[in-house]
Structures are given as structure tokens and as C-alpha cells.
């Protein structure tokens, strides 16, 4: 299953031609609660957020996805606030326990990933060199926590 998250809709999104039959699509419209940091998705209801909205099971979706495609506007070298909120709510994709990955401390994955698990981020909007470098570093850090070895960063042009 491929999970597609996008803050872009309409003709500009359709031109990317990334949606396939069977994909699970989440439109990052901001109509959901932010993570409240209670950690109940780790301890009380493993994998499931206690907030009852459309992102309640987003950690499970992240966990079972073979690929995650994210389409986001650059916001100071990061995801748009709407997309970041979805990523924050996927916290239950990991456990509260730690392990070493590349001599760094990271959370243990709740769900086993395939060797070729892919995270691909399509970024649009104005971006200077520092923002691009920051975003690529952020993607690399996020990919480690998602269980992806080789994330892909791609700048895209969107008609205004």
C-alpha cells in the first residue's frame, strides 16, 4: 500500500500523476487536531491515537505503507504546517523504546519495514539554498525514524 499525503489539490496535483488505484490519500487540509504529546498512542492504545478524527489511525497507515509520498509546500526549509501535523500524529509508528541506528539513538519501529521501503517528498514553492539543505537534512532524519534507508527529495514546479 502506498500512502500519499498532500497539501496540494487540483490541476497542479493531478499533473504530478502520482496517485494510483489502491493508494491511501490524505489531504493535508488542517481539519484535524494536532498531536497533544500525551504518548497514549505508545502506551495505552498502541498504534492508535486517542484523538477521534481522520488521523486517529495514521500511525498504522505509516507503519503498513510500502511507500510514502508527501507533496508539500516549502515552509522555511520544512513541511507545510498541515503536512507536519500529519507527520507529528504518526508518532505511534514507533515505540517508546530506543535502539542505536548509525551510532545514534532512535526509537524502535513498531512495524517491520520492507528493505526497499521508500519515502519520497515532492516540494514546491520558493526555496533558497539554506532552506533546501535544511529540508534535505530534515527528510533524512525523518526517514531514519520511519525506517527508510534512502529517502528521495524532489523539487517540483507548481503553477500559481
CSV table of N, CA and C in Angstrom, one decimal:
chain,number,residue,atom,x,y,z
A,1,UNK,N,0.8,-1.2,0.0
A,1,UNK,CA,0.0,0.0,0.0
A,1,UNK,C,0.9,1.2,0.0
A,2,UNK,N,0.5,2.2,-0.8
A,2,UNK,CA,1.2,3.5,-0.8
A,2,UNK,C,0.4,4.5,-0.2
A,3,UNK,N,1.0,5.3,0.7
A,3,UNK,CA,0.3,6.4,1.4
A,3,UNK,C,0.8,7.7,0.8
A,4,UNK,N,-0.2,8.5,0.3
A,4,UNK,CA,0.1,9.8,-0.3
A,4,UNK,C,-0.5,10.9,0.5
A,5,UNK,N,0.3,11.8,0.9
A,5,UNK,CA,-0.1,12.9,1.8
A,5,UNK,C,0.2,14.2,0.9
A,6,UNK,N,-0.8,15.1,0.8
A,6,UNK,CA,-0.6,16.3,0.0
A,6,UNK,C,-1.3,17.5,0.6
A,7,UNK,N,-0.7,18.6,0.5
A,7,UNK,CA,-1.4,19.9,0.8
A,7,UNK,C,-1.8,20.6,-0.4
A,8,UNK,N,-1.6,19.9,-1.6
A,8,UNK,CA,-1.9,20.5,-2.9
A,8,UNK,C,-3.0,19.7,-3.5
A,9,UNK,N,-4.0,20.3,-4.1
A,9,UNK,CA,-5.0,19.6,-4.8
A,9,UNK,C,-5.2,20.3,-6.2
A,10,UNK,N,-6.1,19.7,-6.9
A,10,UNK,CA,-6.5,20.3,-8.2
A,10,UNK,C,-5.6,20.0,-9.3
A,11,UNK,N,-5.5,20.8,-10.3
A,11,UNK,CA,-4.8,20.5,-11.6
A,11,UNK,C,-3.3,20.4,-11.3
A,12,UNK,N,-2.7,21.2,-10.4
A,12,UNK,CA,-1.3,21.1,-10.1
A,12,UNK,C,-0.9,19.7,-9.5
A,13,UNK,N,-1.8,19.2,-8.6
A,13,UNK,CA,-1.6,17.9,-8.1
A,13,UNK,C,-1.7,16.8,-9.1
A,14,UNK,N,-2.8,16.9,-9.9
A,14,UNK,CA,-3.0,15.9,-10.9
A,14,UNK,C,-1.9,15.8,-11.9
A,15,UNK,N,-1.2,16.9,-12.2
A,15,UNK,CA,-0.1,16.9,-13.2
A,15,UNK,C,1.1,16.1,-12.7
A,16,UNK,N,1.1,15.9,-11.4
A,16,UNK,CA,2.2,15.1,-10.8
A,16,UNK,C,2.1,13.6,-11.2
A,17,UNK,N,0.8,13.2,-11.4
A,17,UNK,CA,0.5,11.9,-11.8
A,17,UNK,C,1.1,10.8,-10.9
A,18,UNK,N,0.9,11.0,-9.6
A,18,UNK,CA,1.4,10.0,-8.6
A,18,UNK,C,0.4,9.1,-8.0
A,19,UNK,N,-0.9,9.5,-8.1
A,19,UNK,CA,-1.9,8.6,-7.5
A,19,UNK,C,-2.2,7.4,-8.4
A,20,UNK,N,-2.3,6.2,-7.7
A,20,UNK,CA,-2.6,5.0,-8.4
A,20,UNK,C,-3.8,4.4,-7.7
A,21,UNK,N,-4.5,3.5,-8.3
A,21,UNK,CA,-5.5,2.7,-7.7
A,21,UNK,C,-4.9,2.0,-6.5
A,22,UNK,N,-5.6,2.0,-5.4
A,22,UNK,CA,-5.2,1.3,-4.2
A,22,UNK,C,-4.4,2.2,-3.2
A,23,UNK,N,-4.0,3.4,-3.7
A,23,UNK,CA,-3.3,4.3,-2.8
A,23,UNK,C,-4.2,4.8,-1.7
A,24,UNK,N,-3.7,5.1,-0.5
A,24,UNK,CA,-4.4,5.7,0.5
A,24,UNK,C,-4.0,7.2,0.5
A,25,UNK,N,-5.0,8.1,0.3
A,25,UNK,CA,-4.7,9.5,0.1
A,25,UNK,C,-5.2,10.3,1.3
A,26,UNK,N,-4.3,11.2,1.9
A,26,UNK,CA,-4.7,12.1,2.9
A,26,UNK,C,-4.5,13.5,2.4
A,27,UNK,N,-5.5,14.3,2.4
A,27,UNK,CA,-5.4,15.7,2.0
A,27,UNK,C,-5.1,16.5,3.3
A,28,UNK,N,-3.9,17.1,3.3
A,28,UNK,CA,-3.5,17.9,4.4
A,28,UNK,C,-4.2,19.3,4.4
A,29,UNK,N,-5.5,19.2,4.9
A,29,UNK,CA,-6.3,20.4,4.9
A,29,UNK,C,-6.3,21.2,6.2
A,30,UNK,N,-5.7,20.6,7.2
A,30,UNK,CA,-5.6,21.2,8.5
A,30,UNK,C,-6.9,21.0,9.4
A,31,UNK,N,-7.8,20.2,8.9
A,31,UNK,CA,-9.1,20.0,9.6
A,31,UNK,C,-9.0,18.8,10.5
A,32,UNK,N,-8.0,18.8,11.4
A,32,UNK,CA,-7.8,17.7,12.4
A,32,UNK,C,-7.0,18.3,13.5
A,33,UNK,N,-7.0,17.6,14.6
A,33,UNK,CA,-6.3,18.1,15.8
A,33,UNK,C,-4.8,17.8,15.7
A,34,UNK,N,-4.0,18.7,16.3
A,34,UNK,CA,-2.6,18.5,16.4
A,34,UNK,C,-2.3,17.4,17.5
A,35,UNK,N,-1.1,16.8,17.4
A,35,UNK,CA,-0.7,15.9,18.4
A,35,UNK,C,-0.6,16.7,19.7
A,36,UNK,N,-1.1,16.1,20.8
A,36,UNK,CA,-1.1,16.7,22.1
A,36,UNK,C,0.0,16.2,23.0
A,37,UNK,N,0.8,15.3,22.5
A,37,UNK,CA,2.0,14.9,23.2
A,37,UNK,C,1.7,14.0,24.5
A,38,UNK,N,0.6,13.4,24.5
A,38,UNK,CA,0.2,12.6,25.7
A,38,UNK,C,0.8,11.2,25.7
A,39,UNK,N,1.4,10.7,24.6
A,39,UNK,CA,2.0,9.4,24.4
A,39,UNK,C,1.1,8.2,24.7
A,40,UNK,N,-0.2,8.4,24.7
A,40,UNK,CA,-1.1,7.3,24.9
A,40,UNK,C,-1.1,6.4,23.7
A,41,UNK,N,-0.7,6.9,22.5
A,41,UNK,CA,-0.6,6.1,21.3
A,41,UNK,C,0.6,5.1,21.4
A,42,UNK,N,1.5,5.4,22.3
A,42,UNK,CA,2.6,4.5,22.6
A,42,UNK,C,2.2,3.4,23.7
A,43,UNK,N,1.5,3.9,24.7
A,43,UNK,CA,1.3,3.1,25.9
A,43,UNK,C,-0.1,2.6,26.2
A,44,UNK,N,-1.1,3.4,26.0
A,44,UNK,CA,-2.4,3.0,26.4
A,44,UNK,C,-3.2,2.3,25.2
A,45,UNK,N,-3.0,2.9,24.0
A,45,UNK,CA,-3.7,2.4,22.8
A,45,UNK,C,-2.7,2.2,21.7
A,46,UNK,N,-1.7,1.2,21.9
A,46,UNK,CA,-0.6,1.2,21.0
A,46,UNK,C,-0.9,1.2,19.5
A,47,UNK,N,-0.3,2.2,18.9
A,47,UNK,CA,-0.5,2.4,17.4
A,47,UNK,C,-1.7,3.3,17.1
A,48,UNK,N,-2.6,3.6,18.0
A,48,UNK,CA,-3.8,4.3,17.7
A,48,UNK,C,-3.9,5.6,18.6
A,49,UNK,N,-4.1,6.7,17.9
A,49,UNK,CA,-4.2,8.0,18.6
A,49,UNK,C,-5.5,8.1,19.4
A,50,UNK,N,-5.5,8.7,20.6
A,50,UNK,CA,-6.8,8.9,21.3
A,50,UNK,C,-7.7,9.9,20.8
A,51,UNK,N,-7.1,10.8,19.9
A,51,UNK,CA,-8.0,11.8,19.3
A,51,UNK,C,-8.8,11.2,18.2
A,52,UNK,N,-10.1,11.4,18.3
A,52,UNK,CA,-11.0,10.7,17.3
A,52,UNK,C,-11.3,11.6,16.2
A,53,UNK,N,-10.4,11.6,15.2
A,53,UNK,CA,-10.6,12.3,14.0
A,53,UNK,C,-10.0,11.5,12.8
A,54,UNK,N,-9.9,12.1,11.6
A,54,UNK,CA,-9.5,11.3,10.5
A,54,UNK,C,-8.0,10.8,10.6
A,55,UNK,N,-7.3,11.3,11.5
A,55,UNK,CA,-5.9,10.9,11.7
A,55,UNK,C,-5.7,9.9,12.8
A,56,UNK,N,-6.7,9.4,13.4
A,56,UNK,CA,-6.6,8.5,14.5
A,56,UNK,C,-5.7,7.3,14.3
A,57,UNK,N,-5.8,6.8,13.1
A,57,UNK,CA,-5.0,5.6,12.7
A,57,UNK,C,-3.9,5.9,11.7
A,58,UNK,N,-3.4,7.1,11.7
A,58,UNK,CA,-2.4,7.5,10.8
A,58,UNK,C,-1.0,6.8,11.1
A,59,UNK,N,-0.8,6.5,12.3
A,59,UNK,CA,0.4,5.8,12.7
A,59,UNK,C,0.4,4.4,12.1
A,60,UNK,N,-0.7,3.7,12.1
A,60,UNK,CA,-0.9,2.4,11.5
A,60,UNK,C,-0.7,2.5,10.0
A,61,UNK,N,-1.2,3.5,9.4
A,61,UNK,CA,-1.0,3.7,7.9
A,61,UNK,C,0.5,3.9,7.6
A,62,UNK,N,1.2,4.7,8.4
A,62,UNK,CA,2.6,4.9,8.2
A,62,UNK,C,3.3,3.6,8.4
A,63,UNK,N,2.9,2.8,9.3
A,63,UNK,CA,3.5,1.5,9.6
A,63,UNK,C,3.4,0.5,8.6
A,64,UNK,N,2.2,0.4,7.9
A,64,UNK,CA,2.0,-0.6,6.9
A,64,UNK,C,2.2,-0.2,5.5
A,65,UNK,N,2.5,1.0,5.3
A,65,UNK,CA,2.8,1.5,3.9
A,65,UNK,C,4.1,1.0,3.4
A,66,UNK,N,4.1,0.6,2.1
A,66,UNK,CA,5.3,0.2,1.4
A,66,UNK,C,6.1,1.4,0.9
A,67,UNK,N,5.3,2.5,0.6
A,67,UNK,CA,5.9,3.7,0.1
A,67,UNK,C,5.0,4.9,0.7
A,68,UNK,N,5.7,6.0,1.0
A,68,UNK,CA,5.0,7.2,1.5
A,68,UNK,C,5.5,8.3,0.6
A,69,UNK,N,4.5,8.9,-0.1
A,69,UNK,CA,4.8,10.1,-1.0
A,69,UNK,C,4.1,11.3,-0.3
A,70,UNK,N,4.9,12.3,-0.1
A,70,UNK,CA,4.5,13.6,0.5
A,70,UNK,C,4.6,14.7,-0.5
A,71,UNK,N,3.6,15.4,-0.7
A,71,UNK,CA,3.6,16.7,-1.5
A,71,UNK,C,3.4,17.8,-0.6
A,72,UNK,N,4.3,18.7,-0.5
A,72,UNK,CA,4.2,19.8,0.5
A,72,UNK,C,4.9,21.1,-0.1
A,73,UNK,N,4.3,22.2,0.4
A,73,UNK,CA,4.9,23.5,0.1
A,73,UNK,C,6.1,23.7,1.1
A,74,UNK,N,7.2,24.2,0.6
A,74,UNK,CA,8.3,24.6,1.4
A,74,UNK,C,7.9,25.7,2.4
A,75,UNK,N,8.2,25.4,3.7
A,75,UNK,CA,7.9,26.4,4.7
A,75,UNK,C,9.2,26.6,5.5
A,76,UNK,N,10.0,27.5,5.2
A,76,UNK,CA,11.3,27.8,5.9
A,76,UNK,C,12.2,26.5,6.0
A,77,UNK,N,12.2,25.7,4.9
A,77,UNK,CA,13.1,24.5,4.9
A,77,UNK,C,12.4,23.3,5.6
A,78,UNK,N,11.1,23.3,5.6
A,78,UNK,CA,10.4,22.2,6.3
A,78,UNK,C,9.0,22.0,5.6
A,79,UNK,N,8.3,21.0,6.1
A,79,UNK,CA,7.0,20.7,5.5
A,79,UNK,C,6.0,21.9,5.9
A,80,UNK,N,4.9,22.0,5.1
A,80,UNK,CA,3.9,23.0,5.5
A,80,UNK,C,3.3,22.6,6.8
A,81,UNK,N,2.8,23.5,7.6
A,81,UNK,CA,2.2,23.2,8.9
A,81,UNK,C,1.2,22.0,8.8
A,82,UNK,N,0.4,22.0,7.8
A,82,UNK,CA,-0.7,21.0,7.7
A,82,UNK,C,0.0,19.6,7.5
A,83,UNK,N,1.0,19.5,6.7
A,83,UNK,CA,1.7,18.2,6.5
A,83,UNK,C,2.5,17.8,7.7
A,84,UNK,N,3.1,18.8,8.3
A,84,UNK,CA,3.9,18.5,9.5
A,84,UNK,C,3.0,17.9,10.6
A,85,UNK,N,1.8,18.4,10.7
A,85,UNK,CA,0.8,18.0,11.7
A,85,UNK,C,0.5,16.5,11.5
A,86,UNK,N,0.4,16.1,10.3
A,86,UNK,CA,0.1,14.6,10.0
A,86,UNK,C,1.3,13.8,10.4
A,87,UNK,N,2.5,14.3,10.0
A,87,UNK,CA,3.8,13.5,10.4
A,87,UNK,C,3.9,13.5,11.9
A,88,UNK,N,3.6,14.5,12.6
A,88,UNK,CA,3.6,14.5,14.1
A,88,UNK,C,2.6,13.5,14.7
A,89,UNK,N,1.4,13.4,14.0
A,89,UNK,CA,0.4,12.4,14.5
A,89,UNK,C,0.8,11.0,14.2
A,90,UNK,N,1.8,10.8,13.4
A,90,UNK,CA,2.2,9.4,13.1
A,90,UNK,C,3.2,8.8,14.1
A,91,UNK,N,3.4,9.5,15.3
A,91,UNK,CA,4.3,9.1,16.3
A,91,UNK,C,4.1,7.7,16.7
A,92,UNK,N,2.9,7.2,16.7
A,92,UNK,CA,2.7,5.8,17.1
A,92,UNK,C,3.3,4.8,16.2
A,93,UNK,N,3.8,5.2,15.1
A,93,UNK,CA,4.6,4.3,14.1
A,93,UNK,C,5.8,3.7,14.8
A,94,UNK,N,6.3,4.4,15.9
A,94,UNK,CA,7.4,3.9,16.6
A,94,UNK,C,7.0,3.5,18.0
A,95,UNK,N,7.9,3.0,18.8
A,95,UNK,CA,7.6,2.6,20.2
A,95,UNK,C,8.3,3.5,21.1
A,96,UNK,N,8.0,3.5,22.4
A,96,UNK,CA,8.8,4.3,23.4
A,96,UNK,C,10.2,3.8,23.7
A,97,UNK,N,10.6,2.7,23.1
A,97,UNK,CA,11.9,2.1,23.4
A,97,UNK,C,12.9,2.6,22.4
A,98,UNK,N,14.2,2.5,22.8
A,98,UNK,CA,15.3,3.0,21.9
A,98,UNK,C,16.2,2.0,21.4
A,99,UNK,N,16.9,2.3,20.3
A,99,UNK,CA,17.9,1.5,19.7
A,99,UNK,C,18.9,2.4,19.1
A,100,UNK,N,20.1,1.8,18.7
A,100,UNK,CA,21.1,2.6,18.0
A,100,UNK,C,21.0,2.3,16.5
A,101,UNK,N,21.0,3.4,15.7
A,101,UNK,CA,21.0,3.3,14.3
A,101,UNK,C,22.1,4.2,13.8
A,102,UNK,N,23.1,3.7,13.2
A,102,UNK,CA,24.2,4.5,12.7
A,102,UNK,C,24.8,5.4,13.9
A,103,UNK,N,25.0,4.7,15.0
A,103,UNK,CA,25.6,5.3,16.2
A,103,UNK,C,24.8,6.5,16.8
A,104,UNK,N,23.5,6.5,16.5
A,104,UNK,CA,22.6,7.5,17.0
A,104,UNK,C,21.5,6.8,17.7
A,105,UNK,N,20.9,7.4,18.7
A,105,UNK,CA,19.8,6.8,19.5
A,105,UNK,C,18.5,7.2,18.7
A,106,UNK,N,17.7,6.2,18.4
A,106,UNK,CA,16.4,6.4,17.7
A,106,UNK,C,15.3,5.4,18.4
A,107,UNK,N,14.1,5.7,18.2
A,107,UNK,CA,13.0,4.9,18.6
A,107,UNK,C,13.0,3.6,17.8
A,108,UNK,N,12.5,2.5,18.5
A,108,UNK,CA,12.4,1.2,17.8
A,108,UNK,C,11.1,1.3,17.0
A,109,UNK,N,11.1,0.8,15.7
A,109,UNK,CA,9.9,0.8,14.9
A,109,UNK,C,8.9,-0.2,15.5
A,110,UNK,N,7.6,0.2,15.4
A,110,UNK,CA,6.5,-0.6,15.9
A,110,UNK,C,6.2,-1.7,14.8
A,111,UNK,N,6.4,-1.3,13.5
A,111,UNK,CA,6.0,-2.1,12.4
A,111,UNK,C,7.3,-2.4,11.6
A,112,UNK,N,7.4,-3.7,11.2
A,112,UNK,CA,8.6,-4.1,10.4
A,112,UNK,C,8.5,-3.5,9.0
A,113,UNK,N,9.5,-2.9,8.5
A,113,UNK,CA,9.5,-2.4,7.1
A,113,UNK,C,10.2,-3.3,6.1
A,114,UNK,N,9.8,-3.2,4.9
A,114,UNK,CA,10.5,-4.0,3.8
A,114,UNK,C,11.8,-3.3,3.6
A,115,UNK,N,12.7,-4.0,3.0
A,115,UNK,CA,14.1,-3.5,2.8
A,115,UNK,C,14.0,-2.3,1.8
A,116,UNK,N,13.1,-2.3,0.9
A,116,UNK,CA,13.0,-1.3,-0.1
A,116,UNK,C,12.0,-0.2,0.2
A,117,UNK,N,11.6,-0.1,1.4
A,117,UNK,CA,10.6,0.9,1.9
A,117,UNK,C,11.1,2.3,1.4
A,118,UNK,N,10.1,3.1,0.8
A,118,UNK,CA,10.5,4.4,0.2
A,118,UNK,C,9.7,5.5,0.8
A,119,UNK,N,10.4,6.6,1.1
A,119,UNK,CA,9.7,7.9,1.4
A,119,UNK,C,10.2,8.9,0.4
A,120,UNK,N,9.3,9.5,-0.3
A,120,UNK,CA,9.6,10.4,-1.4
A,120,UNK,C,8.8,11.7,-1.1
A,121,UNK,N,9.5,12.8,-1.1
A,121,UNK,CA,8.9,14.1,-0.8
A,121,UNK,C,9.1,15.0,-2.0
A,122,UNK,N,7.9,15.5,-2.5
A,122,UNK,CA,7.9,16.5,-3.6
A,122,UNK,C,7.6,17.8,-2.9
A,123,UNK,N,8.5,18.8,-3.2
A,123,UNK,CA,8.5,20.1,-2.5
A,123,UNK,C,8.3,21.2,-3.6
A,124,UNK,N,7.3,22.1,-3.3
A,124,UNK,CA,7.1,23.2,-4.2
A,124,UNK,C,7.2,24.5,-3.4
A,125,UNK,N,7.3,25.6,-4.2
A,125,UNK,CA,7.3,26.9,-3.6
A,125,UNK,C,8.8,27.4,-3.6
A,126,UNK,N,8.9,28.7,-3.3
A,126,UNK,CA,10.2,29.3,-3.2
A,126,UNK,C,11.1,28.6,-2.2
A,127,UNK,N,12.4,28.5,-2.5
A,127,UNK,CA,13.3,27.8,-1.6
A,127,UNK,C,14.7,28.3,-1.9
A,128,UNK,N,15.4,28.8,-0.9
A,128,UNK,CA,16.8,29.2,-1.1
A,128,UNK,C,17.7,28.0,-0.8
A,129,UNK,N,19.0,28.2,-1.0
A,129,UNK,CA,19.9,27.0,-0.8
A,129,UNK,C,19.9,26.5,0.6
A,130,UNK,N,19.9,27.4,1.6
A,130,UNK,CA,19.9,27.0,3.0
A,130,UNK,C,18.6,26.3,3.3
A,131,UNK,N,17.5,26.7,2.9
A,131,UNK,CA,16.2,26.0,3.1
A,131,UNK,C,16.2,24.6,2.5
A,132,UNK,N,16.8,24.5,1.3
A,132,UNK,CA,16.9,23.2,0.6
A,132,UNK,C,17.7,22.3,1.4
A,133,UNK,N,18.9,22.8,1.9
A,133,UNK,CA,19.8,21.9,2.7
A,133,UNK,C,19.1,21.5,4.0
A,134,UNK,N,18.4,22.4,4.6
A,134,UNK,CA,17.7,22.1,5.8
A,134,UNK,C,16.6,21.1,5.6
A,135,UNK,N,15.9,21.2,4.5
A,135,UNK,CA,14.8,20.3,4.2
A,135,UNK,C,15.4,18.9,4.0
A,136,UNK,N,16.4,18.8,3.2
A,136,UNK,CA,17.0,17.5,2.9
A,136,UNK,C,17.5,16.8,4.2
A,137,UNK,N,18.1,17.6,5.1
A,137,UNK,CA,18.6,17.1,6.3
A,137,UNK,C,17.4,16.6,7.2
A,138,UNK,N,16.4,17.4,7.2
A,138,UNK,CA,15.1,17.0,8.0
A,138,UNK,C,14.5,15.7,7.4
A,139,UNK,N,14.5,15.6,6.1
A,139,UNK,CA,13.9,14.4,5.5
A,139,UNK,C,14.8,13.2,5.8
A,140,UNK,N,16.1,13.4,5.8
A,140,UNK,CA,17.0,12.2,6.2
A,140,UNK,C,16.7,11.8,7.6
A,141,UNK,N,16.5,12.7,8.5
A,141,UNK,CA,16.3,12.4,9.9
A,141,UNK,C,14.9,11.7,10.1
A,142,UNK,N,13.9,12.3,9.4
A,142,UNK,CA,12.6,11.7,9.4
A,142,UNK,C,12.6,10.3,8.8
A,143,UNK,N,13.3,10.1,7.8
A,143,UNK,CA,13.4,8.8,7.1
A,143,UNK,C,14.0,7.7,8.0
A,144,UNK,N,15.0,8.1,8.8
A,144,UNK,CA,15.6,7.1,9.8
A,144,UNK,C,14.5,6.7,10.7
A,145,UNK,N,13.7,7.6,11.3
A,145,UNK,CA,12.7,7.3,12.2
A,145,UNK,C,11.5,6.5,11.6
A,146,UNK,N,11.3,6.6,10.3
A,146,UNK,CA,10.3,5.9,9.6
A,146,UNK,C,10.7,4.6,9.1
A,147,UNK,N,12.0,4.3,9.1
A,147,UNK,CA,12.5,3.0,8.7
A,147,UNK,C,12.9,3.0,7.2
A,148,UNK,N,13.2,4.2,6.7
A,148,UNK,CA,13.6,4.3,5.2
A,148,UNK,C,15.1,4.6,5.1
A,149,UNK,N,15.7,3.8,4.3
A,149,UNK,CA,17.2,3.9,4.2
A,149,UNK,C,17.6,5.0,3.1
A,150,UNK,N,16.8,5.2,2.1
A,150,UNK,CA,17.2,6.1,1.0
A,150,UNK,C,16.0,7.0,0.6
A,151,UNK,N,15.7,8.0,1.4
A,151,UNK,CA,14.6,8.9,1.0
A,151,UNK,C,14.9,9.7,-0.2
A,152,UNK,N,13.9,10.1,-0.9
A,152,UNK,CA,14.0,10.9,-2.1
A,152,UNK,C,13.4,12.3,-2.0
A,153,UNK,N,14.2,13.3,-2.3
A,153,UNK,CA,13.8,14.7,-2.3
A,153,UNK,C,13.7,15.2,-3.7
A,154,UNK,N,12.5,15.8,-4.1
A,154,UNK,CA,12.4,16.3,-5.4
A,154,UNK,C,11.6,17.6,-5.4
A,155,UNK,N,12.3,18.6,-6.0
A,155,UNK,CA,11.7,19.9,-6.1
A,155,UNK,C,10.7,19.9,-7.4
A,156,UNK,N,9.6,20.4,-7.2
A,156,UNK,CA,8.6,20.5,-8.3
A,156,UNK,C,8.1,21.9,-8.6
A,157,UNK,N,7.7,22.2,-9.8
A,157,UNK,CA,7.1,23.5,-10.1
A,157,UNK,C,5.6,23.4,-10.1
A,158,UNK,N,5.0,24.3,-9.5
A,158,UNK,CA,3.6,24.4,-9.4
A,158,UNK,C,3.1,25.7,-10.0
A,159,UNK,N,2.1,25.7,-10.8
A,159,UNK,CA,1.5,26.9,-11.4
A,159,UNK,C,0.8,27.7,-10.3
A,160,UNK,N,1.1,29.0,-10.3
A,160,UNK,CA,0.4,29.8,-9.3
A,160,UNK,C,-0.9,30.3,-9.7
